[in-house]
Amino acid sequence: MSSEHKPVVAENISKTFGQVTALQNISFETERGEMFGVIGPDGAGKTTLFRILTTLLVQTSGSAFVDGYDVKGDFRKIRKIIGYMPGRFSLYGDLSVEENLNFFASIFKVNPKDNYYLIKDIFHQLEPFRNRKASALSGGMKQKLALSCALIHKPSVLFLDEPTTGVDPVSRREFWQMLDRLKAIGITIIVSTAYMDEALLCDRIALMKNGILLGVNSPAGMVASYNNRLLAVKGDDMHSILKVLRDIKVVKSAYSFGHEHHAAISPDFGGDAVEKISQELTARGLNDTLVKSIKPSVEDCYMELSAN
Amino acid sequence: MKETTHAIITENLTKKFGDFTAVDNISFDVKRGEIFGFLGANGAGKTTAMKMLCGLLKPTSGMGMVAGYDISKNSEKVKKSIGYMSQRFSLYQDLKVWENFRLFGGIYGLKDNEIASRTDEMLKNLGFYDERETLVQSLPAGWKQKLAFSVAILHKPSIVFLDEPTGGVDPAARRQFWELIYAAAESGITVFVTTHYMDEAEYCDRVSIMSEGKIAALDSPENLKQKFGCTTVEEVFHKLAGGVL
């Protein structure tokens, strides 16, 4: 491993499957110890990108390097220094928790005890089930075991493809606390997610759509570049409020955000947006609504960017 | 009779596997036309409870009525009256869009002309009529999910069970999916849905939170927040299901 190299470098990677272009001229670099998030709708090409960077798929054109090694020519070297957790559960269901860990350690010719410190925070939760078959674990436990197995050889770069899909909020929080500790010891993490509260925890986020990289930005930078005015709207009849909001001319978009709706007001509107929307709602028979001005979240940015 | 106003009634419903109690004496009701969120940590017993309610697993003890039928004695009738969709199993990839509708319509015993007219109606509503001859495998995942949901309610079930229907789905597609859920609920279908997205929990009429086989709380999102002094359902969830944290 060479520390002078960027952990991941992608230069104009494209990938086509027959007529379908899955990736188009993707270029980016990551820093050492960076938590690099990849977000985008289904079919954006996230998994294809992961599979190319982990040497499981060869790009049609362009080049990519992991720790300075070429994904095409040096795939054997790369495989030794990366950890990969694919989107689908990839462990051996018929093997026990402990057997899975030992199996992955033996493939990488390491002693599981040597790197145990890396995984002990998460693996100790699996200790009571060490003899249980992996297939019989709950969703959250399976993901914790998969992460442990991906880490047992102390990889330099960790690729996690939607690691928390189907995982409950409590286990997700634990999972991300674990990632934070790995980052702190210098492991670079490339992680895709459909949860925007997780994207917020990344140093930078890459937004992909239809095989194109729309941009890379920090969560703060992403939020700062949001140029609509944003309102939160609450009331008794949330369903009607949403329909009415979408009908109001100055409202560019309106979406449900948990217990409130967020309405994006186009920057061209010069007046008092809160007053305007309150009036419009009242005029359409929706009384007692609460409208207030709010700061956008990463999810608001996502909704805006993915709509364009 | 409670059976006429409620889509689901359970009393002390219990399932044991050996000496492990997966579902422990749960009693709750779901009203007709309600959107009911069934939350809980991984391993809390949600899937086991759902399997019992769908007539796929016999309870060890206790009682459950779904769509007016006893889940222990009349599981076949339960199966015919419900729709089911999950993130994992949805449609047959190597069948065309209309063939999936045809297959599931046939399984549920709909007549050919009924299937044809319902299929056309649903595909038109989705703005998807032109894709009826497309193989499902070549569709984007967001579309597959919408189609799977439509197939699940093709036979006009009185209740539809959705098991993490939006798992791994991006924020935009999740919101589109919830519009379908609202439309189904407006047409009178009871929706029983599990999710790990706590913003979606806020969209439900009522939610229950399971922890270690028991229902730890059940109420409207608003009341739950008040009761536990939280501003979001997510915080309530962490309080109840958090345990170690």
Coordinates of C-alpha atoms in Angstrom, one line a residue:
Chain A
M1 CA 0.0 0.0 0.0
S2 CA 1.4 3.4 -0.9
S3 CA 0.2 6.3 1.1
E4 CA 1.2 8.9 -1.5
H5 CA -1.6 7.6 -3.7
K6 CA -5.2 8.7 -3.4
P7 CA -7.2 5.7 -2.1
V8 CA -9.6 5.8 -5.0
V9 CA -9.2 7.5 -8.4
A10 CA -11.7 7.2 -11.2
E11 CA -10.9 8.7 -14.6
N12 CA -13.7 8.9 -17.1
I13 CA -15.0 5.4 -16.4
S14 CA -17.8 4.3 -18.7
K15 CA -19.5 1.0 -18.8
T16 CA -22.0 -0.3 -21.3
F17 CA -24.0 -3.5 -21.2
G18 CA -25.1 -4.1 -24.8
Q19 CA -27.2 -1.1 -25.7
V20 CA -27.5 0.1 -22.2
T21 CA -25.0 2.7 -20.8
A22 CA -24.7 2.1 -17.1
L23 CA -21.9 4.5 -16.4
Q24 CA -20.9 7.6 -18.4
N25 CA -17.5 9.3 -17.9
I26 CA -17.3 9.0 -14.1
S27 CA -14.4 10.9 -12.6
F28 CA -13.6 11.5 -8.9
E29 CA -11.0 11.1 -6.2
T30 CA -11.2 10.3 -2.6
E31 CA -8.9 11.3 0.3
R32 CA -7.4 9.0 2.8
G33 CA -9.6 8.3 5.7
E34 CA -12.5 9.9 3.9
M35 CA -16.1 8.8 4.3
F36 CA -17.3 9.1 0.7
G37 CA -21.1 8.7 0.2
V38 CA -22.7 7.7 -3.1
I39 CA -26.4 8.5 -3.5
G40 CA -28.9 8.3 -6.4
P41 CA -32.1 6.7 -7.6
D42 CA -32.3 3.0 -8.5
G43 CA -30.5 2.4 -11.8
A44 CA -28.2 5.3 -11.3
G45 CA -25.2 3.0 -11.7
K46 CA -24.0 2.9 -8.1
T47 CA -23.6 -0.8 -7.9
T48 CA -21.9 -1.0 -11.3
L49 CA -19.4 1.6 -10.1
F50 CA -18.7 -0.4 -6.9
R51 CA -18.2 -3.5 -8.9
I52 CA -15.7 -1.9 -11.2
L53 CA -13.7 -0.4 -8.3
T54 CA -13.7 -3.7 -6.5
T55 CA -12.4 -5.4 -9.7
L56 CA -15.5 -7.6 -10.2
L57 CA -16.4 -5.9 -13.4
V58 CA -14.2 -4.4 -16.1
Q59 CA -15.0 -0.9 -17.4
T60 CA -15.7 -0.3 -21.1
S61 CA -13.4 2.7 -21.1
G62 CA -11.6 5.0 -18.7
S63 CA -9.4 3.9 -15.9
A64 CA -9.6 3.5 -12.1
F65 CA -7.0 3.1 -9.4
V66 CA -7.3 1.9 -5.8
D67 CA -4.3 2.8 -3.7
G68 CA -2.4 3.4 -6.9
Y69 CA -3.2 0.0 -8.4
D70 CA -5.0 -0.3 -11.7
V71 CA -8.3 -2.1 -11.4
K72 CA -7.6 -3.8 -14.7
G73 CA -4.0 -4.9 -14.4
D74 CA -3.5 -5.1 -10.7
F75 CA -6.8 -6.7 -9.6
R76 CA -5.1 -9.4 -7.5
K77 CA -3.3 -6.7 -5.5
I78 CA -6.4 -4.7 -5.1
R79 CA -8.5 -7.6 -3.9
K80 CA -6.1 -8.1 -1.0
I81 CA -6.3 -4.5 0.3
I82 CA -10.0 -3.8 0.0
G83 CA -13.1 -4.9 1.9
Y84 CA -16.3 -5.2 0.1
M85 CA -19.8 -5.6 1.4
P86 CA -22.2 -6.1 -1.6
G87 CA -25.8 -5.0 -1.4
R88 CA -27.1 -8.6 -1.2
F89 CA -26.2 -10.7 1.8
S90 CA -23.0 -12.4 0.7
L91 CA -22.1 -14.6 3.6
Y92 CA -22.4 -18.4 3.8
G93 CA -25.8 -19.0 5.4
D94 CA -24.9 -22.6 6.3
L95 CA -21.9 -21.6 8.3
S96 CA -22.1 -20.2 11.8
V97 CA -21.2 -16.7 12.7
E98 CA -17.8 -17.8 13.9
E99 CA -17.2 -20.0 10.9
N100 CA -17.9 -17.2 8.5
L101 CA -15.4 -14.9 10.2
N102 CA -12.8 -17.6 10.3
F103 CA -13.4 -18.5 6.7
F104 CA -12.9 -14.9 5.5
A105 CA -9.8 -14.6 7.7
S106 CA -8.3 -17.7 6.2
I107 CA -9.0 -16.5 2.6
F108 CA -6.9 -13.4 3.4
K109 CA -4.4 -15.5 5.3
V110 CA -4.8 -13.6 8.5
N111 CA -5.4 -14.7 12.0
P112 CA -8.8 -13.4 13.1
K113 CA -7.2 -12.6 16.5
D114 CA -4.7 -10.1 15.0
N115 CA -7.3 -7.7 13.7
Y116 CA -10.0 -8.4 16.2
Y117 CA -9.6 -5.0 17.7
L118 CA -11.0 -3.6 14.5
I119 CA -14.3 -5.4 14.8
K120 CA -14.6 -6.0 18.5
D121 CA -17.1 -3.2 19.1
I122 CA -19.5 -4.7 16.7
F123 CA -18.6 -8.4 16.9
H124 CA -19.1 -8.6 20.6
Q125 CA -22.8 -8.1 20.0
L126 CA -22.7 -11.2 17.9
E127 CA -20.8 -13.2 20.5
P128 CA -24.0 -14.7 22.1
F129 CA -24.9 -16.0 18.6
R130 CA -21.4 -17.2 17.6
N131 CA -22.7 -20.8 16.9
R132 CA -25.9 -19.7 15.1
K133 CA -26.0 -20.2 11.3
A134 CA -25.7 -16.9 9.5
S135 CA -29.0 -17.5 7.7
A136 CA -30.8 -17.5 11.0
L137 CA -29.6 -14.0 12.1
S138 CA -31.9 -11.0 12.0
G139 CA -31.3 -8.4 9.3
G140 CA -29.2 -6.0 11.5
M141 CA -27.1 -8.9 12.8
K142 CA -26.4 -10.1 9.3
Q143 CA -25.1 -6.7 8.3
K144 CA -22.9 -6.5 11.4
L145 CA -21.4 -9.9 10.6
A146 CA -20.9 -9.0 6.9
L147 CA -19.1 -5.8 8.0
S148 CA -16.9 -7.8 10.4
C149 CA -16.0 -10.3 7.6
A150 CA -15.2 -7.4 5.2
L151 CA -12.8 -6.0 7.8
I152 CA -11.0 -9.0 9.2
H153 CA -8.0 -8.5 6.9
K154 CA -7.8 -4.7 7.8
P155 CA -8.5 -3.3 4.4
S156 CA -7.2 0.0 3.3
V157 CA -10.4 0.9 1.5
L158 CA -13.8 -0.3 2.4
F159 CA -16.6 -0.5 -0.2
L160 CA -20.1 -0.7 1.3
D161 CA -23.0 -1.0 -1.1
E162 CA -26.2 0.0 0.7
P163 CA -25.1 -1.7 3.9
T164 CA -28.0 -0.7 6.0
T165 CA -31.0 -1.5 3.7
G166 CA -33.5 -3.3 5.8
V167 CA -31.8 -2.4 9.0
D168 CA -33.7 -0.8 11.9
P169 CA -32.9 2.7 13.1
V170 CA -31.1 1.6 16.3
S171 CA -28.8 -0.8 14.5
R172 CA -28.2 1.7 11.8
R173 CA -26.9 4.2 14.3
E174 CA -24.6 1.5 15.8
F175 CA -23.4 0.6 12.4
W176 CA -22.5 4.2 11.6
Q177 CA -20.7 4.7 14.9
M178 CA -18.6 1.7 13.9
L179 CA -17.8 3.3 10.6
D180 CA -16.7 6.5 12.3
R181 CA -14.2 4.5 14.4
L182 CA -12.8 2.9 11.2
K183 CA -12.5 6.2 9.6
A184 CA -10.7 7.5 12.6
I185 CA -7.9 4.9 12.1
G186 CA -7.5 5.9 8.5
I187 CA -9.7 3.4 6.6
T188 CA -11.2 5.1 3.5
I189 CA -14.9 4.3 3.2
I190 CA -17.0 4.4 0.0
V191 CA -20.6 3.9 1.0
S192 CA -23.9 4.0 -1.0
T193 CA -27.1 4.6 0.9
A194 CA -30.8 5.5 0.4
Y195 CA -30.9 7.1 3.8
M196 CA -30.2 10.8 3.7
D197 CA -29.5 11.0 7.4
E198 CA -26.6 8.7 6.6
A199 CA -25.5 10.8 3.7
L200 CA -25.3 13.7 6.1
L201 CA -22.6 11.8 8.1
C202 CA -20.3 11.5 5.1
D203 CA -17.4 14.0 4.4
R204 CA -18.5 14.3 0.8
I205 CA -21.4 13.0 -1.2
A206 CA -21.5 12.0 -4.8
L207 CA -24.9 12.2 -6.5
M208 CA -25.5 9.9 -9.4
K209 CA -28.4 9.7 -11.8
N210 CA -28.8 7.6 -15.0
G211 CA -25.1 6.7 -15.1
I212 CA -23.9 10.2 -14.7
L213 CA -22.1 11.8 -11.7
L214 CA -24.1 15.0 -11.2
G215 CA -21.7 16.4 -8.6
V216 CA -19.6 15.8 -5.5
N217 CA -20.0 18.1 -2.5
S218 CA -19.8 18.1 1.3
P219 CA -23.2 18.0 3.0
A220 CA -22.7 21.6 4.1
G221 CA -21.8 22.6 0.6
M222 CA -24.8 20.8 -0.8
V223 CA -27.1 22.6 1.5
A224 CA -25.4 25.9 0.8
S225 CA -26.0 25.5 -2.9
Y226 CA -29.7 25.0 -2.5
N227 CA -31.2 28.2 -3.9
N228 CA -35.0 27.9 -3.3
R229 CA -36.6 29.3 -0.2
L230 CA -37.9 26.4 1.9
L231 CA -41.1 26.3 4.0
A232 CA -42.4 23.7 6.4
V233 CA -46.1 23.4 6.5
K234 CA -48.2 21.6 9.1
G235 CA -51.9 21.2 9.8
D236 CA -54.8 18.9 10.5
D237 CA -55.5 17.6 7.0
M238 CA -52.0 16.9 5.7
H239 CA -53.2 15.1 2.6
S240 CA -55.2 18.0 1.4
I241 CA -52.5 20.5 2.3
L242 CA -50.0 18.6 0.1
K243 CA -52.4 18.7 -2.9
V244 CA -53.1 22.4 -2.4
L245 CA -49.4 23.3 -2.0
R246 CA -48.7 21.6 -5.3
D247 CA -51.4 23.8 -6.9
I248 CA -49.9 27.1 -5.7
K249 CA -48.1 28.9 -8.5
V250 CA -45.0 30.0 -6.6
V251 CA -44.5 26.5 -5.1
K252 CA -41.9 24.8 -7.2
S253 CA -42.3 21.5 -5.5
A254 CA -43.9 20.1 -2.3
Y255 CA -43.1 16.8 -0.6
S256 CA -44.0 15.1 2.7
F257 CA -41.2 15.1 5.2
G258 CA -42.4 13.0 8.1
H259 CA -44.8 15.1 10.3
E260 CA -44.6 18.1 8.0
H261 CA -44.5 19.1 4.3
H262 CA -41.7 21.0 2.8
A263 CA -42.6 23.4 0.0
A264 CA -39.8 24.9 -2.2
I265 CA -40.5 28.4 -3.2
S266 CA -38.8 29.4 -6.4
P267 CA -36.1 32.1 -5.9
D268 CA -37.9 34.4 -8.4
F269 CA -40.7 35.1 -5.9
G270 CA -39.9 38.4 -4.2
G271 CA -42.5 38.6 -1.5
D272 CA -43.0 37.2 1.9
A273 CA -43.2 33.5 1.2
V274 CA -44.6 32.5 4.6
E275 CA -47.4 35.1 4.4
K276 CA -48.2 34.2 0.8
I277 CA -48.5 30.5 1.4
S278 CA -50.5 31.0 4.6
Q279 CA -52.9 33.2 2.6
E280 CA -53.2 30.7 -0.2
L281 CA -54.0 27.9 2.1
T282 CA -56.6 29.9 4.0
A283 CA -58.2 31.0 0.7
R284 CA -58.6 27.3 -0.2
G285 CA -60.4 26.5 3.1
L286 CA -57.4 25.1 5.0
N287 CA -57.4 26.9 8.3
D288 CA -55.1 26.5 11.3
T289 CA -52.0 25.6 9.2
L290 CA -48.6 26.4 10.5
V291 CA -46.2 27.7 7.9
K292 CA -42.6 28.6 8.8
S293 CA -39.3 29.2 7.0
I294 CA -36.7 26.5 7.4
K295 CA -33.2 25.6 6.4
P296 CA -32.9 22.8 3.8
S297 CA -31.6 19.3 4.7
V298 CA -29.6 17.0 2.5
E299 CA -32.8 15.2 1.7
D300 CA -34.4 18.5 0.4
C301 CA -31.3 19.0 -1.8
Y302 CA -31.7 15.4 -3.0
M303 CA -35.3 16.0 -3.9
E304 CA -34.4 19.1 -5.8
L305 CA -31.4 17.7 -7.6
S306 CA -33.1 14.4 -8.6
A307 CA -36.1 16.3 -10.0
N308 CA -34.0 18.4 -12.3
Chain B
M1 CA -69.6 -6.9 15.8
K2 CA -66.0 -5.8 15.9
E3 CA -65.3 -7.9 12.9
T4 CA -67.2 -5.5 10.6
T5 CA -65.3 -2.4 11.7
H6 CA -61.9 -3.9 12.1
A7 CA -59.7 -5.5 9.5
I8 CA -57.4 -7.1 12.1
I9 CA -58.1 -8.1 15.6
T10 CA -55.6 -10.1 17.7
E11 CA -55.9 -11.2 21.3
N12 CA -52.9 -12.6 23.1
L13 CA -51.4 -13.8 19.9
T14 CA -48.3 -15.8 20.6
K15 CA -45.7 -17.8 18.6
K16 CA -43.0 -19.9 20.1
F17 CA -40.2 -21.7 18.4
G18 CA -39.0 -24.3 20.9
D19 CA -38.3 -22.3 24.0
F20 CA -37.9 -19.0 22.2
T21 CA -41.0 -16.8 22.2
A22 CA -40.9 -14.8 19.0
V23 CA -44.3 -13.1 19.4
D24 CA -45.4 -12.7 23.0
N25 CA -49.1 -12.1 23.8
I26 CA -49.8 -9.3 21.4
S27 CA -53.3 -7.8 21.4
F28 CA -54.2 -5.0 18.9
D29 CA -56.8 -3.9 16.4
V30 CA -56.5 -2.3 13.0
K31 CA -59.6 -0.4 11.8
R32 CA -60.9 -0.8 8.2
G33 CA -59.4 1.8 5.9
E34 CA -56.5 2.6 8.2
I35 CA -52.9 2.9 7.3
F36 CA -51.2 1.0 10.1
G37 CA -47.4 1.1 10.6
F38 CA -45.9 -1.9 12.2
L39 CA -42.5 -0.9 13.5
G40 CA -39.8 -2.6 15.5
A41 CA -36.1 -3.5 15.6
N42 CA -34.7 -6.3 13.5
G43 CA -35.5 -9.5 15.3
A44 CA -38.3 -8.0 17.4
G45 CA -40.9 -10.4 15.9
K46 CA -42.5 -8.3 13.2
T47 CA -42.0 -10.9 10.4
T48 CA -43.3 -13.8 12.6
A49 CA -46.4 -11.7 13.5
M50 CA -47.0 -10.8 9.9
K51 CA -46.7 -14.4 8.8
M52 CA -49.3 -15.4 11.3
L53 CA -51.6 -12.6 10.2
C54 CA -51.2 -13.7 6.5
G55 CA -52.2 -17.2 7.4
L56 CA -48.7 -18.6 6.7
L57 CA -47.8 -19.6 10.2
K58 CA -50.0 -21.1 12.9
P59 CA -50.1 -19.3 16.2
T60 CA -48.9 -21.2 19.3
S61 CA -51.7 -19.6 21.3
G62 CA -54.1 -16.7 21.2
M63 CA -56.5 -15.5 18.6
G64 CA -56.3 -13.5 15.4
M65 CA -59.0 -12.4 13.0
V66 CA -58.0 -10.9 9.6
A67 CA -60.7 -9.7 7.1
G68 CA -63.2 -11.4 9.3
Y69 CA -61.6 -14.8 9.2
D70 CA -59.8 -16.7 12.0
I71 CA -56.2 -17.1 11.2
S72 CA -55.9 -20.5 12.9
K73 CA -59.0 -22.1 11.5
N74 CA -59.6 -20.3 8.2
S75 CA -56.1 -19.5 7.0
E76 CA -57.0 -20.3 3.3
K77 CA -59.8 -17.8 3.4
V78 CA -57.4 -15.2 5.0
K79 CA -55.0 -15.7 2.2
K80 CA -57.7 -15.1 -0.4
S81 CA -58.8 -11.9 1.2
I82 CA -55.4 -10.2 1.6
G83 CA -52.8 -8.8 -0.7
Y84 CA -49.1 -9.1 0.1
M85 CA -46.0 -7.4 -1.2
S86 CA -42.4 -7.4 0.0
Q87 CA -39.2 -5.8 -1.0
R88 CA -37.7 -9.3 -1.5
F89 CA -40.3 -11.0 -3.5
S90 CA -42.4 -9.1 -5.9
L91 CA -42.8 -10.0 -9.6
Y92 CA -41.6 -12.6 -12.0
Q93 CA -38.6 -11.0 -13.8
D94 CA -38.9 -13.1 -17.0
L95 CA -42.6 -12.4 -17.5
K96 CA -43.9 -9.4 -19.2
V97 CA -45.8 -6.7 -17.3
W98 CA -49.2 -7.9 -18.3
E99 CA -48.2 -11.6 -17.8
N100 CA -47.5 -10.9 -14.2
F101 CA -51.0 -9.4 -13.8
R102 CA -52.5 -12.4 -15.6
L103 CA -50.6 -14.9 -13.4
F104 CA -51.5 -13.3 -10.1
G105 CA -55.1 -12.6 -11.2
G106 CA -55.4 -16.2 -12.1
I107 CA -54.0 -17.4 -8.8
Y108 CA -56.5 -15.3 -7.0
G109 CA -59.3 -16.8 -9.1
L110 CA -60.3 -13.7 -11.1
K111 CA -62.1 -14.2 -14.4
D112 CA -60.2 -13.5 -17.6
N113 CA -62.2 -10.5 -18.6
E114 CA -61.9 -9.1 -15.0
I115 CA -58.2 -9.5 -15.1
A116 CA -57.9 -7.8 -18.5
S117 CA -60.0 -4.8 -17.5
R118 CA -58.4 -4.4 -14.1
T119 CA -54.9 -4.6 -15.6
D120 CA -55.7 -2.0 -18.2
E121 CA -57.3 0.3 -15.6
M122 CA -54.3 0.0 -13.2
L123 CA -51.6 0.4 -15.9
K124 CA -53.4 3.5 -17.3
N125 CA -53.6 5.0 -13.8
L126 CA -49.9 4.4 -13.3
G127 CA -49.2 6.0 -16.7
F128 CA -47.6 2.7 -17.6
Y129 CA -49.9 1.3 -20.3
D130 CA -47.4 1.6 -23.1
E131 CA -45.0 -0.7 -21.2
R132 CA -47.4 -3.6 -20.9
E133 CA -45.4 -5.8 -23.2
T134 CA -42.1 -5.1 -21.5
L135 CA -40.2 -7.8 -19.6
V136 CA -40.2 -6.9 -15.9
Q137 CA -36.5 -7.5 -15.6
S138 CA -35.7 -4.6 -17.8
L139 CA -37.7 -2.1 -15.7
P140 CA -36.1 0.3 -13.2
A141 CA -36.5 -0.9 -9.6
G142 CA -38.8 2.0 -8.6
W143 CA -41.2 0.9 -11.3
K144 CA -41.1 -2.8 -10.3
Q145 CA -42.2 -1.8 -6.9
K146 CA -45.1 0.2 -8.1
L147 CA -46.2 -2.7 -10.3
A148 CA -45.7 -5.2 -7.5
F149 CA -48.0 -3.1 -5.3
S150 CA -50.6 -2.9 -8.1
V151 CA -50.4 -6.7 -8.6
A152 CA -50.9 -7.1 -4.8
I153 CA -54.2 -5.2 -4.9
L154 CA -55.4 -6.5 -8.3
H155 CA -58.0 -8.8 -6.7
K156 CA -59.3 -5.9 -4.6
P157 CA -58.3 -7.4 -1.2
S158 CA -59.8 -5.7 1.9
I159 CA -56.3 -5.5 3.4
V160 CA -52.8 -5.4 1.9
F161 CA -49.7 -6.3 3.8
L162 CA -46.5 -4.4 2.8
D163 CA -43.3 -5.8 4.2
E164 CA -40.6 -3.1 3.9
P165 CA -41.9 -2.0 0.5
T166 CA -39.5 0.9 0.3
G167 CA -36.3 -0.8 1.6
G168 CA -33.3 0.6 -0.3
V169 CA -35.5 3.0 -2.3
D170 CA -34.3 6.5 -2.8
P171 CA -36.1 9.5 -1.2
A172 CA -37.9 10.5 -4.4
A173 CA -39.2 7.0 -5.3
R174 CA -40.3 6.4 -1.7
R175 CA -42.5 9.4 -1.8
Q176 CA -44.1 8.3 -5.1
F177 CA -44.7 4.9 -3.6
W178 CA -46.5 6.5 -0.6
E179 CA -48.8 8.3 -2.9
L180 CA -50.0 4.8 -4.1
I181 CA -50.5 3.8 -0.5
Y182 CA -52.6 6.8 0.1
A183 CA -54.7 6.2 -3.0
A184 CA -55.2 2.6 -1.9
A185 CA -56.3 3.7 1.6
E186 CA -58.7 6.2 0.1
S187 CA -60.3 3.5 -2.0
G188 CA -61.0 1.7 1.3
I189 CA -58.2 -0.8 1.4
T190 CA -56.6 -1.3 4.8
V191 CA -52.8 -0.9 4.7
F192 CA -50.6 -2.8 7.1
V193 CA -47.0 -1.7 6.4
T194 CA -43.6 -2.3 8.0
T195 CA -40.8 0.2 7.4
H196 CA -37.4 1.2 8.8
Y197 CA -37.8 4.8 7.6
M198 CA -39.2 6.7 10.5
D199 CA -40.4 9.6 8.4
E200 CA -42.8 7.1 6.8
A201 CA -44.0 6.1 10.2
E202 CA -45.3 9.7 10.5
Y203 CA -47.5 9.1 7.4
C204 CA -49.5 6.3 9.1
D205 CA -52.8 6.8 10.9
R206 CA -51.4 4.7 13.8
V207 CA -48.2 2.9 14.5
S208 CA -47.1 0.1 16.8
I209 CA -43.6 -0.4 18.0
M210 CA -42.5 -4.0 18.7
S211 CA -39.7 -4.9 21.0
E212 CA -38.7 -8.4 22.0
G213 CA -41.9 -10.0 20.9
K214 CA -44.2 -7.5 22.6
I215 CA -45.9 -4.4 21.5
A216 CA -44.2 -1.7 23.4
A217 CA -46.4 1.2 22.2
L218 CA -49.4 1.7 19.9
D219 CA -51.0 5.0 19.0
S220 CA -51.2 7.8 16.4
P221 CA -47.8 9.3 15.7
E222 CA -49.0 12.5 17.3
N223 CA -50.0 10.9 20.5
L224 CA -46.9 8.7 20.7
K225 CA -44.7 11.8 20.5
Q226 CA -46.7 13.6 23.2
K227 CA -46.7 10.6 25.4
F228 CA -42.9 10.1 25.2
G229 CA -42.0 13.8 25.1
C230 CA -40.4 13.5 21.6
T231 CA -40.6 15.6 18.5
T232 CA -40.4 12.7 16.0
V233 CA -41.4 9.1 15.8
E234 CA -37.7 8.3 15.3
E235 CA -37.0 9.6 18.8
V236 CA -39.8 7.5 20.2
F237 CA -38.4 4.5 18.4
H238 CA -34.9 5.0 19.9
K239 CA -36.5 5.3 23.3
L240 CA -38.4 2.1 23.1
A241 CA -36.3 -0.1 20.9
G242 CA -33.0 1.4 21.7
G243 CA -32.1 -0.7 24.7
V244 CA -28.3 -0.7 24.6
L245 CA -27.9 3.0 23.6

